[in-house]
Tab-separated table of C-alpha atoms in Angstrom:
chain	number	residue	atom	x	y	z
A	1	MET	CA	-21.424	-44.386	7.318
A	2	GLU	CA	-18.658	-42.178	8.941
A	3	ARG	CA	-19.927	-39.295	11.218
A	4	SER	CA	-18.046	-36.626	9.091
A	5	SER	CA	-19.793	-37.955	5.766
A	6	LEU	CA	-23.300	-37.803	7.587
A	7	ALA	CA	-22.586	-34.364	8.737
A	8	ARG	CA	-21.858	-33.246	5.141
A	9	ILE	CA	-25.034	-34.863	3.797
A	10	VAL	CA	-27.187	-33.121	6.589
A	11	ARG	CA	-25.483	-29.855	5.900
A	12	GLY	CA	-26.067	-30.280	2.123
A	13	VAL	CA	-29.754	-30.989	2.815
A	14	GLU	CA	-29.871	-27.751	4.990
A	15	TYR	CA	-28.451	-25.696	2.111
A	16	VAL	CA	-31.178	-27.160	-0.255
A	17	TYR	CA	-33.825	-26.337	2.273
A	18	ALA	CA	-32.710	-22.695	2.940
A	19	VAL	CA	-32.775	-21.996	-0.843
A	20	LEU	CA	-36.133	-23.588	-1.312
A	21	ALA	CA	-37.641	-21.793	1.781
A	22	LEU	CA	-36.285	-18.327	0.689
A	23	PHE	CA	-37.569	-19.036	-2.878
A	24	ALA	CA	-41.023	-19.767	-1.325
A	25	LEU	CA	-40.847	-16.542	0.551
A	26	THR	CA	-40.710	-14.589	-2.633
A	27	GLN	CA	-44.352	-15.656	-2.493
A	28	GLY	CA	-44.922	-16.198	-6.251
A	29	PRO	CA	-44.140	-19.911	-5.934
A	30	VAL	CA	-46.622	-20.439	-3.098
A	31	TYR	CA	-49.361	-18.404	-4.868
A	32	GLN	CA	-48.740	-20.537	-8.155
A	33	LEU	CA	-49.013	-23.714	-6.117
A	34	TRP	CA	-52.472	-22.936	-4.958
A	35	SER	CA	-53.661	-21.088	-8.016
A	36	ALA	CA	-55.720	-23.994	-9.312
A	37	SER	CA	-57.419	-24.363	-5.835
A	38	ALA	CA	-58.502	-20.781	-5.976
A	39	GLY	CA	-60.687	-21.626	-8.811
A	40	ALA	CA	-62.663	-24.207	-6.769
A	41	LEU	CA	-63.739	-21.834	-4.136
A	42	ILE	CA	-67.394	-21.949	-5.218
A	43	THR	CA	-67.638	-25.753	-4.759
A	44	SER	CA	-65.126	-25.976	-2.000
A	45	PRO	CA	-64.954	-22.604	-0.081
A	46	GLU	CA	-63.295	-23.910	3.084
A	47	PRO	CA	-60.549	-23.468	4.000
A	48	GLY	CA	-60.039	-20.083	2.408
A	49	ILE	CA	-57.158	-19.500	0.203
A	50	PRO	CA	-55.529	-16.871	2.659
A	51	HIS	CA	-55.541	-19.609	5.207
A	52	VAL	CA	-53.797	-22.095	2.911
A	53	TYR	CA	-51.185	-19.357	1.962
A	54	PHE	CA	-50.503	-18.618	5.670
A	55	ALA	CA	-50.210	-22.277	6.504
A	56	SER	CA	-47.760	-22.763	3.609
A	57	PHE	CA	-45.523	-20.012	4.510
A	58	ILE	CA	-45.346	-21.082	8.227
A	59	ALA	CA	-44.644	-24.675	7.146
A	60	VAL	CA	-41.588	-23.807	5.102
A	61	GLN	CA	-40.114	-21.635	8.006
A	62	ILE	CA	-40.682	-24.197	10.765
A	63	PRO	CA	-37.241	-25.925	10.358
A	64	ALA	CA	-35.533	-22.582	10.497
A	65	LEU	CA	-37.486	-21.462	13.594
A	66	MET	CA	-36.395	-24.745	15.358
A	67	LEU	CA	-32.724	-24.219	14.518
A	68	VAL	CA	-32.637	-20.636	15.599
A	69	PHE	CA	-34.345	-21.355	18.936
A	70	ARG	CA	-31.989	-24.213	19.401
A	71	GLY	CA	-28.823	-22.307	18.759
A	72	VAL	CA	-29.215	-18.705	19.940
A	73	ARG	CA	-28.400	-17.749	23.533
A	74	GLY	CA	-29.867	-15.258	25.785
A	75	SER	CA	-26.847	-12.920	25.107
A	76	PHE	CA	-28.056	-12.511	21.592
A	77	PHE	CA	-30.766	-10.105	22.668
A	78	ILE	CA	-28.310	-7.987	24.616
A	79	LYS	CA	-27.019	-6.443	21.452
A	80	PRO	CA	-28.974	-3.077	21.025
A	81	SER	CA	-29.980	-3.958	17.498
A	82	ASN	CA	-31.321	-7.339	18.317
A	83	LEU	CA	-33.102	-5.983	21.456
A	84	MET	CA	-34.743	-3.155	19.415
A	85	LEU	CA	-36.039	-5.761	16.877
A	86	ALA	CA	-37.528	-7.814	19.795
A	87	LEU	CA	-39.192	-4.758	21.214
A	88	LEU	CA	-40.646	-3.788	17.886
A	89	LEU	CA	-42.072	-7.315	17.278
A	90	GLY	CA	-43.326	-7.319	20.937
A	91	TRP	CA	-45.047	-4.057	20.572
A	92	LEU	CA	-46.719	-5.039	17.272
A	93	SER	CA	-47.769	-8.425	18.852
A	94	ALA	CA	-49.256	-6.357	21.698
A	95	THR	CA	-51.426	-4.386	19.195
A	96	VAL	CA	-53.459	-7.656	18.717
A	97	LEU	CA	-55.120	-6.906	22.022
A	98	TRP	CA	-56.728	-3.680	20.938
A	99	SER	CA	-56.835	-4.362	17.119
A	100	THR	CA	-59.990	-3.321	15.233
A	101	LEU	CA	-59.740	-6.800	13.609
A	102	ALA	CA	-57.826	-8.938	16.036
A	103	ARG	CA	-58.222	-12.291	13.980
A	104	HIS	CA	-56.353	-10.654	11.078
A	105	SER	CA	-53.726	-8.963	13.211
A	106	LEU	CA	-52.905	-12.131	14.945
A	107	VAL	CA	-52.181	-13.952	11.785
A	108	GLU	CA	-50.044	-11.059	10.314
A	109	VAL	CA	-48.083	-10.735	13.713
A	110	VAL	CA	-47.278	-14.477	13.611
A	111	ALA	CA	-46.129	-14.314	10.093
A	112	LEU	CA	-43.997	-11.152	10.825
A	113	VAL	CA	-42.304	-12.739	13.740
A	114	CYS	CA	-41.634	-16.018	11.819
A	115	THR	CA	-40.035	-14.232	8.926
A	116	ALA	CA	-37.949	-12.105	11.095
A	117	THR	CA	-36.662	-15.265	12.861
A	118	PHE	CA	-35.994	-16.613	9.235
A	119	GLY	CA	-33.792	-13.713	8.566
A	120	ILE	CA	-31.804	-14.341	11.879
A	121	TYR	CA	-31.560	-18.080	10.735
A	122	LEU	CA	-29.758	-17.036	7.530
A	123	VAL	CA	-27.146	-15.274	9.692
A	124	THR	CA	-26.707	-17.767	12.435
A	125	ARG	CA	-26.571	-20.891	10.276
A	126	PHE	CA	-24.499	-19.569	7.224
A	127	THR	CA	-21.249	-17.591	7.066
A	128	TRP	CA	-21.154	-14.510	4.879
A	129	SER	CA	-20.164	-16.346	1.668
A	130	GLN	CA	-22.564	-19.236	2.290
A	131	ARG	CA	-25.479	-16.962	2.891
A	132	TRP	CA	-25.004	-15.362	-0.516
A	133	LEU	CA	-24.868	-18.688	-2.172
A	134	VAL	CA	-28.265	-19.545	-0.588
A	135	ILE	CA	-29.673	-16.060	-1.559
A	136	GLY	CA	-28.227	-16.264	-4.955
A	137	GLY	CA	-29.681	-19.681	-5.478
A	138	ALA	CA	-33.177	-18.739	-4.211
A	139	MET	CA	-33.279	-15.748	-6.526
A	140	SER	CA	-31.991	-17.788	-9.430
A	141	LEU	CA	-34.923	-20.143	-9.056
A	142	GLY	CA	-37.324	-17.269	-9.005
A	143	LEU	CA	-35.876	-15.731	-12.199
A	144	ALA	CA	-35.521	-19.191	-14.007
A	145	SER	CA	-39.188	-20.014	-13.228
A	146	SER	CA	-40.268	-16.663	-14.366
A	147	LEU	CA	-38.469	-17.084	-17.659
A	148	TYR	CA	-39.995	-20.474	-18.110
A	149	ALA	CA	-43.348	-19.146	-17.460
A	150	ILE	CA	-42.918	-16.285	-19.929
A	151	ARG	CA	-41.471	-18.703	-22.537
A	152	ARG	CA	-44.257	-21.215	-22.161
A	153	GLU	CA	-46.857	-18.249	-22.167
A	154	TRP	CA	-48.413	-19.052	-18.925
A	155	PRO	CA	-51.478	-16.874	-18.194
A	156	GLY	CA	-50.502	-13.605	-16.628
A	157	ALA	CA	-46.765	-14.278	-17.196
A	158	SER	CA	-46.453	-11.203	-19.243
A	159	ASN	CA	-48.693	-8.262	-20.185
A	160	THR	CA	-49.003	-7.789	-23.785
A	161	THR	CA	-50.800	-4.337	-23.580
A	162	GLY	CA	-48.038	-2.843	-21.470
A	163	ASP	CA	-45.240	-5.097	-22.979
A	164	TYR	CA	-43.716	-5.935	-19.612
A	165	TRP	CA	-42.928	-9.273	-17.830
A	166	ILE	CA	-44.437	-10.666	-14.642
A	167	GLY	CA	-43.317	-14.192	-14.616
A	168	ILE	CA	-44.623	-16.399	-11.663
A	169	TYR	CA	-45.318	-13.341	-9.494
A	170	PHE	CA	-48.680	-11.983	-10.633
A	171	ASN	CA	-47.345	-8.449	-10.490
A	172	ARG	CA	-44.308	-6.843	-11.911
A	173	ASN	CA	-43.551	-5.036	-8.658
A	174	SER	CA	-43.156	-8.514	-7.077
A	175	LEU	CA	-40.922	-9.677	-9.888
A	176	ALA	CA	-38.613	-6.779	-9.831
A	177	PRO	CA	-37.371	-7.030	-6.241
A	178	VAL	CA	-36.322	-10.601	-6.929
A	179	ALA	CA	-34.284	-9.440	-9.901
A	180	ALA	CA	-32.773	-6.664	-7.763
A	181	ILE	CA	-31.797	-8.847	-5.029
A	182	ALA	CA	-30.367	-11.276	-7.625
A	183	LEU	CA	-28.143	-8.385	-8.923
A	184	ILE	CA	-26.797	-7.704	-5.425
A	185	ALA	CA	-26.276	-11.430	-4.788
A	186	ALA	CA	-24.239	-11.701	-7.973
A	187	LEU	CA	-22.144	-8.770	-6.815
A	188	ALA	CA	-21.611	-10.311	-3.377
A	189	LEU	CA	-20.667	-13.567	-4.788
A	190	ILE	CA	-17.953	-12.006	-6.901
A	191	MET	CA	-16.554	-10.059	-3.879
A	192	VAL	CA	-16.275	-13.069	-1.708
A	193	MET	CA	-14.569	-15.332	-4.289
A	194	PRO	CA	-10.893	-15.834	-3.346
A	195	ARG	CA	-8.424	-13.958	-5.617
A	196	LEU	CA	-7.251	-17.279	-7.193
A	197	LEU	CA	-7.561	-18.340	-10.762
A	198	ARG	CA	-8.586	-21.870	-9.984
A	199	VAL	CA	-11.418	-23.512	-12.010
A	200	ARG	CA	-13.894	-23.336	-8.996
A	201	GLU	CA	-13.521	-19.537	-8.541
A	202	VAL	CA	-13.616	-18.751	-12.226
A	203	SER	CA	-16.732	-20.895	-12.715
A	204	MET	CA	-18.352	-19.237	-9.745
A	205	ILE	CA	-17.512	-15.870	-11.167
A	206	ALA	CA	-18.867	-16.812	-14.549
A	207	VAL	CA	-22.113	-18.069	-12.970
A	208	SER	CA	-22.440	-14.786	-10.977
A	209	LEU	CA	-21.961	-12.784	-14.190
A	210	LEU	CA	-24.510	-14.770	-15.908
A	211	LEU	CA	-26.912	-14.229	-12.985
A	212	ALA	CA	-26.300	-10.591	-13.013
A	213	THR	CA	-26.974	-10.402	-16.759
A	214	VAL	CA	-30.278	-12.345	-16.462
A	215	ALA	CA	-31.462	-10.218	-13.374
A	216	ALA	CA	-30.618	-6.927	-15.259
A	217	LEU	CA	-32.636	-8.052	-18.343
A	218	ILE	CA	-35.638	-9.052	-16.213
A	219	LEU	CA	-35.517	-5.987	-14.186
A	220	VAL	CA	-35.481	-3.851	-17.300
A	221	ARG	CA	-38.313	-5.986	-18.948
A	222	SER	CA	-40.477	-5.815	-15.847
A	223	LYS	CA	-40.774	-2.070	-16.353
A	224	SER	CA	-41.079	-1.603	-12.705
A	225	GLN	CA	-40.265	1.868	-11.516
A	226	THR	CA	-39.877	1.081	-7.811
A	227	SER	CA	-37.015	-1.458	-7.732
A	228	PRO	CA	-34.736	0.412	-10.153
A	229	ALA	CA	-35.223	3.579	-8.353
A	230	ALA	CA	-34.679	2.015	-4.972
A	231	LEU	CA	-31.576	0.317	-6.278
A	232	LEU	CA	-30.162	3.595	-7.422
A	233	VAL	CA	-30.893	5.155	-4.027
A	234	ALA	CA	-29.176	2.234	-2.307
A	235	CYS	CA	-26.089	2.494	-4.395
A	236	GLY	CA	-25.981	6.350	-3.633
A	237	CYS	CA	-26.344	5.482	0.119
A	238	VAL	CA	-23.354	3.146	0.011
A	239	VAL	CA	-21.183	5.795	-1.885
A	240	ALA	CA	-22.189	8.444	0.644
A	241	TRP	CA	-21.261	6.167	3.438
A	242	TRP	CA	-17.859	5.526	1.968
A	243	VAL	CA	-17.394	9.351	1.775
A	244	ALA	CA	-18.541	9.734	5.409
A	245	ARG	CA	-16.348	6.967	6.495
A	246	ARG	CA	-13.277	8.364	4.932
A	247	VAL	CA	-13.997	11.883	6.357
A	248	VAL	CA	-14.295	10.375	9.816
A	249	SER	CA	-11.148	8.403	9.323
A	250	ARG	CA	-9.267	11.444	8.200
A	251	MET	CA	-10.551	13.475	11.070
A	252	MET	CA	-9.819	10.597	13.568
A	253	VAL	CA	-13.213	10.928	15.212
A	254	ASP	CA	-14.018	8.415	17.960
A	255	HIS	CA	-16.254	5.691	16.364
A	256	HIS	CA	-17.573	4.802	19.796
A	257	TRP	CA	-19.954	7.749	19.724
A	258	TRP	CA	-19.961	8.594	16.060
A	259	SER	CA	-21.448	6.256	13.336
A	260	PRO	CA	-20.820	7.224	9.754
A	261	MET	CA	-23.521	4.754	8.606
A	262	THR	CA	-26.137	6.070	10.848
A	263	PHE	CA	-25.342	9.588	9.905
A	264	THR	CA	-25.588	8.477	6.140
A	265	LEU	CA	-28.973	6.864	6.694
A	266	VAL	CA	-30.401	9.836	8.522
A	267	VAL	CA	-29.218	12.218	5.878
A	268	VAL	CA	-30.550	9.996	2.982
A	269	ALA	CA	-33.874	9.695	4.893
A	270	VAL	CA	-34.111	13.475	5.288
A	271	VAL	CA	-33.330	14.130	1.757
A	272	MET	CA	-35.732	11.549	0.493
A	273	GLY	CA	-38.454	12.793	2.895
A	274	PHE	CA	-37.993	16.322	1.825
A	275	THR	CA	-38.037	15.431	-2.007
A	276	LEU	CA	-41.243	13.484	-1.579
A	277	TRP	CA	-42.716	16.197	0.437
A	278	SER	CA	-41.795	18.831	-2.046
A	279	ILE	CA	-43.178	16.918	-4.929
A	280	GLY	CA	-46.750	16.727	-3.592
A	281	ASP	CA	-49.229	18.712	-1.505
A	282	LEU	CA	-49.019	16.240	1.392
A	283	PRO	CA	-46.060	14.698	3.145
A	284	VAL	CA	-46.184	11.839	0.802
A	285	ALA	CA	-45.046	11.203	-2.774
A	286	SER	CA	-47.098	12.748	-5.489
A	287	GLY	CA	-48.986	10.923	-8.079
A	288	GLU	CA	-47.206	12.939	-10.830
A	289	THR	CA	-43.736	11.620	-10.084
A	290	SER	CA	-41.963	9.812	-12.980
A	291	THR	CA	-39.875	7.648	-10.627
A	292	PHE	CA	-42.597	6.107	-8.473
A	293	ASN	CA	-46.125	4.944	-9.196
A	294	SER	CA	-49.162	7.057	-8.374
A	295	ARG	CA	-50.256	6.564	-4.740
A	296	SER	CA	-50.749	10.043	-3.340
A	297	ALA	CA	-54.595	9.643	-2.620
A	298	LEU	CA	-54.129	6.312	-1.087
A	299	TRP	CA	-51.487	7.616	1.265
A	300	SER	CA	-53.549	10.593	2.119
A	301	MET	CA	-56.105	8.211	3.446
A	302	SER	CA	-53.393	6.301	5.453
A	303	TRP	CA	-52.086	9.507	6.933
A	304	SER	CA	-55.632	10.756	8.081
A	305	GLY	CA	-56.134	7.165	9.477
A	306	PHE	CA	-53.052	7.508	11.513
A	307	GLU	CA	-54.160	10.905	12.928
A	308	LEU	CA	-57.343	9.107	14.242
A	309	LYS	CA	-55.239	6.583	16.304
A	310	PRO	CA	-51.679	8.062	16.583
A	311	TRP	CA	-50.639	6.234	19.741
A	312	GLN	CA	-51.994	2.806	19.755
A	313	GLY	CA	-52.699	2.209	16.078
A	314	TRP	CA	-55.465	0.202	14.515
A	315	GLY	CA	-53.722	-3.050	15.257
A	316	TRP	CA	-51.164	-4.593	12.995
A	317	LEU	CA	-52.310	-4.488	9.399
A	318	ALA	CA	-55.916	-4.283	10.557
A	319	GLU	CA	-56.913	-0.915	9.346
A	320	TRP	CA	-57.458	-1.940	5.593
A	321	HIS	CA	-59.818	-4.621	6.638
A	322	THR	CA	-61.910	-2.475	9.059
A	323	PRO	CA	-65.022	-0.722	7.809
A	324	ALA	CA	-64.464	2.197	10.015
A	325	PHE	CA	-61.310	3.032	8.277
A	326	PHE	CA	-63.107	3.732	4.966
A	327	VAL	CA	-65.455	6.474	6.329
A	328	GLN	CA	-62.405	8.970	6.648
A	329	GLY	CA	-59.893	10.510	4.263
A	330	ASN	CA	-59.838	10.444	0.549
A	331	TRP	CA	-60.592	7.084	-1.006
A	332	TRP	CA	-58.632	5.953	-4.045
A	333	ALA	CA	-61.142	4.474	-6.318
A	334	ILE	CA	-58.842	3.327	-9.114
A	335	TRP	CA	-58.873	-0.273	-7.816
A	336	ASP	CA	-59.724	-2.250	-4.565
A	337	THR	CA	-56.783	-2.771	-2.312
A	338	THR	CA	-56.092	-3.839	1.161
A	339	TRP	CA	-52.544	-2.445	1.382
A	340	SER	CA	-51.307	1.103	2.169
A	341	HIS	CA	-48.367	0.677	-0.393
A	342	ASN	CA	-46.102	2.189	2.041
A	343	GLY	CA	-44.251	0.165	4.791
A	344	TYR	CA	-43.882	3.276	6.941
A	345	HIS	CA	-47.526	3.991	6.869
A	346	ASP	CA	-48.164	0.370	7.884
A	347	LEU	CA	-46.006	0.896	10.903
A	348	LEU	CA	-47.853	4.085	11.884
A	349	LEU	CA	-51.276	2.750	11.275
A	350	GLY	CA	-50.678	-0.732	12.915
A	351	GLY	CA	-48.643	0.441	15.832
A	352	GLY	CA	-48.822	4.140	16.091
A	353	VAL	CA	-45.973	6.358	17.124
A	354	PRO	CA	-44.324	3.786	19.362
A	355	ALA	CA	-43.927	1.485	16.460
A	356	ALA	CA	-42.314	4.100	14.337
A	357	LEU	CA	-39.803	4.968	17.118
A	358	LEU	CA	-38.972	1.467	17.756
A	359	PHE	CA	-38.306	0.818	14.066
A	360	GLY	CA	-36.141	4.025	13.910
A	361	ALA	CA	-34.184	2.851	16.901
A	362	TYR	CA	-33.723	-0.570	15.373
A	363	VAL	CA	-32.337	0.936	12.215
A	364	ILE	CA	-30.053	3.212	13.945
A	365	ALA	CA	-28.732	0.557	16.358
A	366	SER	CA	-28.195	-1.843	13.449
A	367	ALA	CA	-26.403	0.851	11.452
A	368	ARG	CA	-23.965	1.345	14.415
A	369	ALA	CA	-23.363	-2.390	14.460
A	370	LEU	CA	-22.596	-2.658	10.703
A	371	ASP	CA	-20.098	0.091	11.012
A	372	ARG	CA	-17.836	-2.142	12.857
A	373	LEU	CA	-17.775	-4.726	10.140
A	374	ALA	CA	-15.205	-5.105	7.244
A	375	ILE	CA	-15.935	-2.474	4.622
A	376	GLY	CA	-16.777	-5.106	1.981
A	377	GLU	CA	-19.383	-7.011	4.026
A	378	ALA	CA	-20.822	-3.756	5.455
A	379	SER	CA	-21.322	-2.197	1.913
A	380	ILE	CA	-23.302	-5.220	0.700
A	381	ARG	CA	-25.341	-5.250	3.769
A	382	LEU	CA	-26.022	-1.414	3.594
A	383	LEU	CA	-26.841	-1.897	-0.074
A	384	VAL	CA	-29.573	-4.623	0.778
A	385	ALA	CA	-30.965	-2.588	3.700
A	386	ALA	CA	-31.097	0.714	1.931
A	387	PHE	CA	-32.780	-0.975	-1.083
A	388	VAL	CA	-35.519	-2.563	1.153
A	389	LEU	CA	-35.916	0.800	3.138
A	390	THR	CA	-36.331	2.755	0.034
A	391	ALA	CA	-38.559	0.382	-1.873
A	392	SER	CA	-40.826	0.301	1.189
A	393	THR	CA	-41.862	3.960	0.671
A	394	GLN	CA	-43.833	2.620	-2.304
A	395	GLU	CA	-44.898	-0.861	-1.336
A	396	SER	CA	-45.894	-2.846	1.951
A	397	PHE	CA	-42.634	-4.738	2.301
A	398	PHE	CA	-42.428	-4.806	6.137
A	399	ILE	CA	-44.759	-7.756	6.312
A	400	GLY	CA	-44.409	-11.409	7.267
A	401	SER	CA	-43.996	-14.324	4.668
A	402	HIS	CA	-42.153	-11.970	2.383
A	403	PHE	CA	-38.508	-12.386	1.606
A	404	LEU	CA	-37.606	-8.736	1.665
A	405	TRP	CA	-38.434	-8.497	5.378
A	406	ALA	CA	-36.212	-11.470	5.942
A	407	MET	CA	-33.498	-9.822	3.929
A	408	LEU	CA	-33.747	-6.614	5.919
A	409	VAL	CA	-33.477	-8.546	9.218
A	410	ALA	CA	-30.649	-10.541	7.948
A	411	SER	CA	-28.745	-7.447	6.617
A	412	PHE	CA	-29.064	-5.763	10.043
A	413	CYS	CA	-28.346	-8.776	12.219
A	414	VAL	CA	-24.715	-8.961	13.418
A	415	VAL	CA	-23.967	-11.964	15.688
A	416	GLU	CA	-20.722	-13.093	17.409
A	417	SER	CA	-19.723	-16.740	18.065
A	418	ARG	CA	-20.130	-16.309	21.728
A	419	GLU	CA	-23.857	-15.529	21.312
A	420	LEU	CA	-24.318	-19.050	19.677
A	421	GLU	CA	-24.131	-22.568	20.881
A	422	SER	CA	-20.934	-24.386	19.907
A	423	VAL	CA	-20.593	-24.016	16.095
A	424	GLU	CA	-19.383	-27.546	15.757
A	425	GLN	CA	-22.578	-28.663	17.408
A	426	GLN	CA	-24.705	-26.713	14.918
A	427	HIS	CA	-22.795	-27.579	11.629
A	428	THR	CA	-19.378	-28.130	10.194
A	429	ALA	CA	-18.988	-24.651	8.861
A	430	GLU	CA	-16.921	-22.094	10.818
A	431	VAL	CA	-18.579	-18.969	11.971
A	432	THR	CA	-16.455	-16.018	13.060
A	433	PRO	CA	-17.525	-12.554	14.475
A	434	THR	CA	-16.955	-10.990	11.055
A	435	SER	CA	-18.246	-13.779	8.862
A	436	ALA	CA	-21.538	-13.933	10.654
């Protein structure tokens, strides 16, 4: 077999792997895979199901980790955004040393680092257009599997009382983000198609429109409030950035010190923060909002827990598994939970003020890097990042083994060809500074 043919086969296998791995990181497939084993815990309690989940997620990411460590050079971490991400992950890893439940923090930190690396993998191994083929394929598998589960009336695939869809994800707020990213993927694929009316391009556009239609239908039928609202905020953020970019261009402001995207994200964050503050009695969203679900008492407890350990934190994601955490604040007794349902509270509780500052620096440095990209690519990247950042005010999405954390890292990661090993040595695709 010729070397070129073998290279194409290997590359095709990597495409399949990337799609399946990202599909697994939507979590529903892995939970479904081991759902039968969960019923045998009485007779076979070891290993516990959380251990099996962790092992499964790590296993599917190992090839990506190996490829990233093989190809990324040391200069990759000189870029401010990548350096801030490394420092953030380093600080959260250090919290294991003083965590109130180190055995839990260690597992969660390992998962966080691995999934962040998987996000980098998507950028360093696939060009801009290739990446969205992978993302679109993974989201399509999630939506198709959910429709199949609903059609076959799998237990828990739909809620007859509330008349909403859940699919394979056990929770409508886990199905809706998959549909939302699928919508964005369809838009991105249409944008990257060459302006040629050839059969291939027309077919891809038709498939993208079909994906968008199915994703919109599932998003509506899930009756999730968080994802549609976050998607609207993200769209507004992109429009605001366009306006800011236009104004800066007209005023001929020096881009070296002024970043329209950073300005936009800061303004949107302030507006959202003020809105959520004004709705409730505390600096969190009220339980009476029609846009987001009721979480005010839960967040009140998170905030009071942060005030107890404002600098070092409780250890990454350890607080909700620590008995001492439940003797303070106002407990939300509607149902048992081990999540704060707010990614920013997770950062404050897990790593204190340093974690929040490092995350803010990461977002700002990344926004400055995205400002230098072509407007089309930067718009889609901003759309994804703003969606995840907004949705994380309502859910714990800054976690390992979850595709939205990988999507956020991939959206913020900008690499240049000099920061990688020879592209020809990695794969046959061409990587350029703007396409990566």
